[in-house]
PDB file of C-alpha atoms in Angstrom:
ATOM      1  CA  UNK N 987     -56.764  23.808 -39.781  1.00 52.00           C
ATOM      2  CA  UNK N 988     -58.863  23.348 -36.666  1.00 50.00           C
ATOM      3  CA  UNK N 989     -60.240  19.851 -37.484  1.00 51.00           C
ATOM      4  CA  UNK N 990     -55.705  18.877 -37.800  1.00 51.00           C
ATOM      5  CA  UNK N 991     -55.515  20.692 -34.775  1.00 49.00           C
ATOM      6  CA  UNK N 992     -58.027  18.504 -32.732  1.00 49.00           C
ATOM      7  CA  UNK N 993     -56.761  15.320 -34.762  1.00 45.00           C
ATOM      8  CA  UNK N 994     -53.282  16.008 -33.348  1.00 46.00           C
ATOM      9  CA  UNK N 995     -54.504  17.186 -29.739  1.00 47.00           C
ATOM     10  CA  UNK N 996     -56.497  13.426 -30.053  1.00 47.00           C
ATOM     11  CA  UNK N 997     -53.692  12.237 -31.151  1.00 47.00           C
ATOM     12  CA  UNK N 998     -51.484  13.765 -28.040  1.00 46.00           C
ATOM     13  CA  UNK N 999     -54.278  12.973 -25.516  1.00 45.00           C
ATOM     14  CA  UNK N1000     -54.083   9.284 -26.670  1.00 46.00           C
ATOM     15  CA  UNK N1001     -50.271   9.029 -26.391  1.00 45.00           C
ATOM     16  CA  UNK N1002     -50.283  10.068 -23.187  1.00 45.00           C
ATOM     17  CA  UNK N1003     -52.803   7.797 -21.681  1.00 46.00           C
ATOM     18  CA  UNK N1004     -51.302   4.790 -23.449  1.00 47.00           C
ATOM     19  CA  UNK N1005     -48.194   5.350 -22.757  1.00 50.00           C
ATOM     20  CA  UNK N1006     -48.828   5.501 -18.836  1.00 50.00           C
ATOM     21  CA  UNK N1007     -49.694   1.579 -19.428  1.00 50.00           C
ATOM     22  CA  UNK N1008     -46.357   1.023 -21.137  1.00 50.00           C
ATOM     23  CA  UNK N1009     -44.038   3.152 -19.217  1.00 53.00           C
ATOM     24  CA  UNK N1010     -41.099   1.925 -17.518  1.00 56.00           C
ATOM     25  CA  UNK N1011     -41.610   0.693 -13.844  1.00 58.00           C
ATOM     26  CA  UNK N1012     -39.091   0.192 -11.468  1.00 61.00           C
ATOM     27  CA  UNK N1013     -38.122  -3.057 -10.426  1.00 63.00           C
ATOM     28  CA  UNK N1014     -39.703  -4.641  -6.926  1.00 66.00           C
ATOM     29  CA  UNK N1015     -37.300  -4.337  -4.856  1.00 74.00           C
ATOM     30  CA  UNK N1016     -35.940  -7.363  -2.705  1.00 78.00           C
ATOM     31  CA  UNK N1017     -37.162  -6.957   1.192  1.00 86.00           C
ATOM     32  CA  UNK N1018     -34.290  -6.527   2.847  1.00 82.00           C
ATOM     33  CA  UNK N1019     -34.108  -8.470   6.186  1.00 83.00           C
ATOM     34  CA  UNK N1020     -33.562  -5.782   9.419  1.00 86.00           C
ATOM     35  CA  UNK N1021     -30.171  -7.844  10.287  1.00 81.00           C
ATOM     36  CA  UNK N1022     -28.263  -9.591   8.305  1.00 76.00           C
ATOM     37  CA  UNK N1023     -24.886 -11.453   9.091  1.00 75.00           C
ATOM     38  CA  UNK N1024     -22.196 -13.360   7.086  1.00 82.00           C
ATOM     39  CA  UNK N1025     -19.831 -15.828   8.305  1.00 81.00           C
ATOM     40  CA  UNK N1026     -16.471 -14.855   6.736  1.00 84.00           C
ATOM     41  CA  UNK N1027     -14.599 -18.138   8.397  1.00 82.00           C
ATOM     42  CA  UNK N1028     -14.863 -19.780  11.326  1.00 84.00           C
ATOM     43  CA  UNK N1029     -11.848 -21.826  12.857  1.00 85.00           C
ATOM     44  CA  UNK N1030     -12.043 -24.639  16.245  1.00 85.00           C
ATOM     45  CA  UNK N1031      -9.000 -24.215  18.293  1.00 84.00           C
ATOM     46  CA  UNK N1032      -8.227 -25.921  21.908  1.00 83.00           C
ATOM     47  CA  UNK N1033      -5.679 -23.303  23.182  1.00 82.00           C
ATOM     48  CA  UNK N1034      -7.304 -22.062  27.013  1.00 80.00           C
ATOM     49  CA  UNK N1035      -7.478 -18.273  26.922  1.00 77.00           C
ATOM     50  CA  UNK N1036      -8.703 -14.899  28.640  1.00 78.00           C
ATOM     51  CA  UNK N1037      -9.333 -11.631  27.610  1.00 76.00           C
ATOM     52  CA  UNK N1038      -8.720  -9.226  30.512  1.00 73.00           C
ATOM     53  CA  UNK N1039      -9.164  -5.455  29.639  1.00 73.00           C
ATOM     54  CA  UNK N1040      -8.089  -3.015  32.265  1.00 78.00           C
ATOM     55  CA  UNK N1041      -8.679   0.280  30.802  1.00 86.00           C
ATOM     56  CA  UNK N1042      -9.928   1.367  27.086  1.00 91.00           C
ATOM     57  CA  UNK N1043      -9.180  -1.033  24.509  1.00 92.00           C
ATOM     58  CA  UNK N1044      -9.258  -1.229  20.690  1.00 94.00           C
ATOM     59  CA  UNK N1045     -10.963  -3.935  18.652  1.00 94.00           C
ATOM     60  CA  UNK N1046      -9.388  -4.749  15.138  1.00 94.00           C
ATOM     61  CA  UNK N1047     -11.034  -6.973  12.808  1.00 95.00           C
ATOM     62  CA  UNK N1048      -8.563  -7.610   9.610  1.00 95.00           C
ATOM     63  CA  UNK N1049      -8.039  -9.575   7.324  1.00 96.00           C
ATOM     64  CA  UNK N1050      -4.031 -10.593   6.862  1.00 96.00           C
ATOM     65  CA  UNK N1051      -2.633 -12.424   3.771  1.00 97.00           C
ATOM     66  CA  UNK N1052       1.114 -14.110   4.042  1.00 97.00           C
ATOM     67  CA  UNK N1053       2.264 -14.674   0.282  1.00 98.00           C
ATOM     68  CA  UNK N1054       3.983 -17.743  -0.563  1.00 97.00           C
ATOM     69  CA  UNK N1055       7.723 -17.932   0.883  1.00 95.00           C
ATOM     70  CA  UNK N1056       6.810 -14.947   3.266  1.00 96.00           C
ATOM     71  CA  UNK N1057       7.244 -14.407   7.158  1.00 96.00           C
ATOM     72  CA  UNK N1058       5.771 -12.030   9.633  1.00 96.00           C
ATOM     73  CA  UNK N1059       9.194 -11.316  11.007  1.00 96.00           C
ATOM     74  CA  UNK N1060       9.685 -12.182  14.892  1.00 97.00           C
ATOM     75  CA  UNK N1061       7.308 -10.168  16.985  1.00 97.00           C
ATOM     76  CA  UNK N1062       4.946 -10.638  19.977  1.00 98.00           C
ATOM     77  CA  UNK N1063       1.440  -9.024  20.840  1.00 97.00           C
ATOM     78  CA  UNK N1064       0.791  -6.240  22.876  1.00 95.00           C
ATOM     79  CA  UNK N1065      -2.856  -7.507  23.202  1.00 93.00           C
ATOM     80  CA  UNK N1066      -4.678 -10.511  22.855  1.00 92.00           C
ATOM     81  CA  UNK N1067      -4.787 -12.088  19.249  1.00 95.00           C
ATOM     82  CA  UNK N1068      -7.436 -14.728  17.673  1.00 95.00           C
ATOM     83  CA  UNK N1069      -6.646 -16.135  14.255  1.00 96.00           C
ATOM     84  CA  UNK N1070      -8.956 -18.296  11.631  1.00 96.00           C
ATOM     85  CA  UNK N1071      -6.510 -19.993   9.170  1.00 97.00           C
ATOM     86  CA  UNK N1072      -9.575 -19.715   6.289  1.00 97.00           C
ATOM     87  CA  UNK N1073      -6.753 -20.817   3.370  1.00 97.00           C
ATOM     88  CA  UNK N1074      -2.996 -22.083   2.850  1.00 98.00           C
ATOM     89  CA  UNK N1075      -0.911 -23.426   5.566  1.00 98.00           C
ATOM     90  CA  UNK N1076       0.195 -20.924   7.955  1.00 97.00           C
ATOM     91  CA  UNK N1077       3.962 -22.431   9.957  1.00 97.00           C
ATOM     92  CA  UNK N1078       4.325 -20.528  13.449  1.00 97.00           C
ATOM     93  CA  UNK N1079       7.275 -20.894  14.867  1.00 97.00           C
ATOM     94  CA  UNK N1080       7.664 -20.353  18.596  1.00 96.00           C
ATOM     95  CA  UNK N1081      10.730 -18.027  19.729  1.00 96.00           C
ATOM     96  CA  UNK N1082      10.783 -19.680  23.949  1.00 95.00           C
ATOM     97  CA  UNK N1083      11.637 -23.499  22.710  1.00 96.00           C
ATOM     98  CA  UNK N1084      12.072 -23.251  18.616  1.00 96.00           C
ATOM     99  CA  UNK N1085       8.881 -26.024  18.238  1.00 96.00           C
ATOM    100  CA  UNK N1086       7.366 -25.488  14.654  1.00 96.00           C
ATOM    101  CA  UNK N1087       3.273 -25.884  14.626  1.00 96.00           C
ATOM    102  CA  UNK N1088       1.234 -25.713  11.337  1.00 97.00           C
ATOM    103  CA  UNK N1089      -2.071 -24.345  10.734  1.00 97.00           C
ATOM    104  CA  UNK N1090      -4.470 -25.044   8.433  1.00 97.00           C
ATOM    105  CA  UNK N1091      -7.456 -23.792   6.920  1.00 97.00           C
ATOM    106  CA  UNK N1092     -10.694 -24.395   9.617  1.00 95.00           C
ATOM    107  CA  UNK N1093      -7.999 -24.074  12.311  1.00 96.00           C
ATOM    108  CA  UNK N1094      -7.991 -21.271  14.863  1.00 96.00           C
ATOM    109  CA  UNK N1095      -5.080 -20.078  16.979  1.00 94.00           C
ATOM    110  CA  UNK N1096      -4.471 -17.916  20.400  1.00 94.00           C
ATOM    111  CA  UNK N1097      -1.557 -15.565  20.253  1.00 94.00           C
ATOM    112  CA  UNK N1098      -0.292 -14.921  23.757  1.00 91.00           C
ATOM    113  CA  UNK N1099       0.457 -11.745  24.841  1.00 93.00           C
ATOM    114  CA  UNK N1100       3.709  -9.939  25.646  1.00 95.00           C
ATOM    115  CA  UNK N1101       7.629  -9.503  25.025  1.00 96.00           C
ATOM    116  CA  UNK N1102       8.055 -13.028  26.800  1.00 96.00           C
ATOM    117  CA  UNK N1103       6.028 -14.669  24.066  1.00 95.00           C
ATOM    118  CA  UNK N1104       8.302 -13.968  20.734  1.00 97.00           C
ATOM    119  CA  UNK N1105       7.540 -15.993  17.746  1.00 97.00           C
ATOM    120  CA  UNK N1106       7.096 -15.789  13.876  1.00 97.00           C
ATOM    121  CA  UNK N1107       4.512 -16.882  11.096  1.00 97.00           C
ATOM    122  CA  UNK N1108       5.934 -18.233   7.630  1.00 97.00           C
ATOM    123  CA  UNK N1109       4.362 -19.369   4.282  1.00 97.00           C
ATOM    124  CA  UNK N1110       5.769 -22.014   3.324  1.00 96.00           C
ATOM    125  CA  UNK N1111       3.392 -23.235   0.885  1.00 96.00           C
ATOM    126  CA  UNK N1112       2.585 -22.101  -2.869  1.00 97.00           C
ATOM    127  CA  UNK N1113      -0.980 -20.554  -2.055  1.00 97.00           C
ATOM    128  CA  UNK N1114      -1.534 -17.285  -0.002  1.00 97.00           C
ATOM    129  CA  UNK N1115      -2.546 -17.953   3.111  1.00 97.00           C
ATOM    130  CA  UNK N1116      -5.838 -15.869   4.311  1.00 97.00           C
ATOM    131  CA  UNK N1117      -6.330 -15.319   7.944  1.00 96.00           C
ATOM    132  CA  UNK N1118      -9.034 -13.494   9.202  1.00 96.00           C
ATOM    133  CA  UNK N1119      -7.668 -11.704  12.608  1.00 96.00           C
ATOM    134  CA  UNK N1120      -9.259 -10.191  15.658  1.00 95.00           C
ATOM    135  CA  UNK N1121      -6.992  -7.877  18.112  1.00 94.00           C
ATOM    136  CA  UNK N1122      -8.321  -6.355  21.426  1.00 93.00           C
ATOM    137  CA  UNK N1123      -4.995  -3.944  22.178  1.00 93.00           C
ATOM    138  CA  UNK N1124      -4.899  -1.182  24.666  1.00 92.00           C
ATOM    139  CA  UNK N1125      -6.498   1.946  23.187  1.00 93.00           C
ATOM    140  CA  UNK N1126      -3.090   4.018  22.463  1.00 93.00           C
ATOM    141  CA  UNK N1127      -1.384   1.033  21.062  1.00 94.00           C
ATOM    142  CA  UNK N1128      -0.329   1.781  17.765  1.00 94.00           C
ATOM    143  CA  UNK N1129       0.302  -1.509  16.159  1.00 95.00           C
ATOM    144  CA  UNK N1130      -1.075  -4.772  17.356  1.00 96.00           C
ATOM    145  CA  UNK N1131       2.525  -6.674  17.048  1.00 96.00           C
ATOM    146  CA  UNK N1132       5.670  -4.958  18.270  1.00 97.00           C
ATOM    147  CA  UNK N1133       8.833  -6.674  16.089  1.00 97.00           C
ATOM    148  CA  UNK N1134      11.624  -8.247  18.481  1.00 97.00           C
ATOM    149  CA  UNK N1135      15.508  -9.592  17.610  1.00 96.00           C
ATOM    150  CA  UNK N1136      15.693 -13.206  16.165  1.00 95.00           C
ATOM    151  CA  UNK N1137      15.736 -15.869  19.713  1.00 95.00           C
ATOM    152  CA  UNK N1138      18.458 -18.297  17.848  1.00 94.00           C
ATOM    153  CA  UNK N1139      15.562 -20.893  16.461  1.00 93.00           C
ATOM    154  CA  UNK N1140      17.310 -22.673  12.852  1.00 85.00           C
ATOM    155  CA  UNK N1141      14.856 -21.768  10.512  1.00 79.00           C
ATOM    156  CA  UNK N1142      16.528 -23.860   7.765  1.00 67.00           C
ATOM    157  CA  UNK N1143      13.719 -25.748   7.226  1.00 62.00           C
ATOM    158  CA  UNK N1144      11.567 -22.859   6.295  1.00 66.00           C
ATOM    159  CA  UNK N1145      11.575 -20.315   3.310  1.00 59.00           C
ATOM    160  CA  UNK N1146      11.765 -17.779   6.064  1.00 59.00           C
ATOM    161  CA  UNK N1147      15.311 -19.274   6.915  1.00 51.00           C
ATOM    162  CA  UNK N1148      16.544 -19.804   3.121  1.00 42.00           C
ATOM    163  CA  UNK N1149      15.642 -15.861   2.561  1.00 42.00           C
ATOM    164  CA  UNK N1150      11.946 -16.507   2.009  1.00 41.00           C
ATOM    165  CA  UNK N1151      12.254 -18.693  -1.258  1.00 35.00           C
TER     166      UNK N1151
END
């Protein structure tokens, strides 16, 4: 009984130590660098502009999606706006003079600021369109657009006008 006793304990002992060598190690782990950035789009756009900040302001970074046939409604900006079409065809249509401009992907555009500048973004393509937004709007704003009453322009010509199509 003793001699199966220090057979198994052997036995045990042996297990244990080659084992270790066959035991499951974690993988390395990949070095993570101490910064890091991605470049989600980037856009090239001529429009002149300022940002003037008197007081606290907000910074929103989204990203907005206009499905095919779809409009943002008429609406201005209560603070400035930068846009990066980074896919479809995005048609902004100003509100002052009715001129039609489109947008597409690689292209970057300025929203001005203010009741004075109404205007409206359609899709009238058969893709999303992706647009990757940055608003700096006075702290206690609550929405970066404020919606405003149609300015007369014929949107015929757009699936905004034929009941967004």
């Amino acid at each position: 009984m003793v001699r199966k006793s220090k057979v198994a304990a052997a036995g045990a002992v042996a297990a244990v130590i080659l084992g270790a060598g066959f035991a499951v190690q974690p993988a390395a782990q990949a070095e993570v660098p101490p910064v890091s950035a991605v470049v989600l789009s980037e856009g090239v756009t001529s429009a002149p502009f300022k940002i003037k900040a008197n007081g606290d302001r907000k910074v929103l970074y989204r990203k907005a999606v206009v499905q095919p046939g779809a409009s943002t409604g008429w609406h201005y900006h209560v603070g400035e706006e930068i846009a990066v079409i980074h896919s479809g065809t995005f048609t902004r249509i100003e509100g002052s003079d009715c001129s039609v401009r489109e947008y597409g992907p690689g292209e970057s555009l300025v929203e001005p600021v203010g009741p004075d500048t109404v205007h409206m973004g359609v899709n009238n393509g058969t893709e999303p369109v992706e647009l990757y937004v940055v608003d700096i709007i006075p702290k206690n704003a609550t929405a970066p657009t404020t919606p405003a009453p149609d300015p007369g322009c014929d949107t015929a010509g757009t699936r905004a006008g034929r009941g967004g199509e």
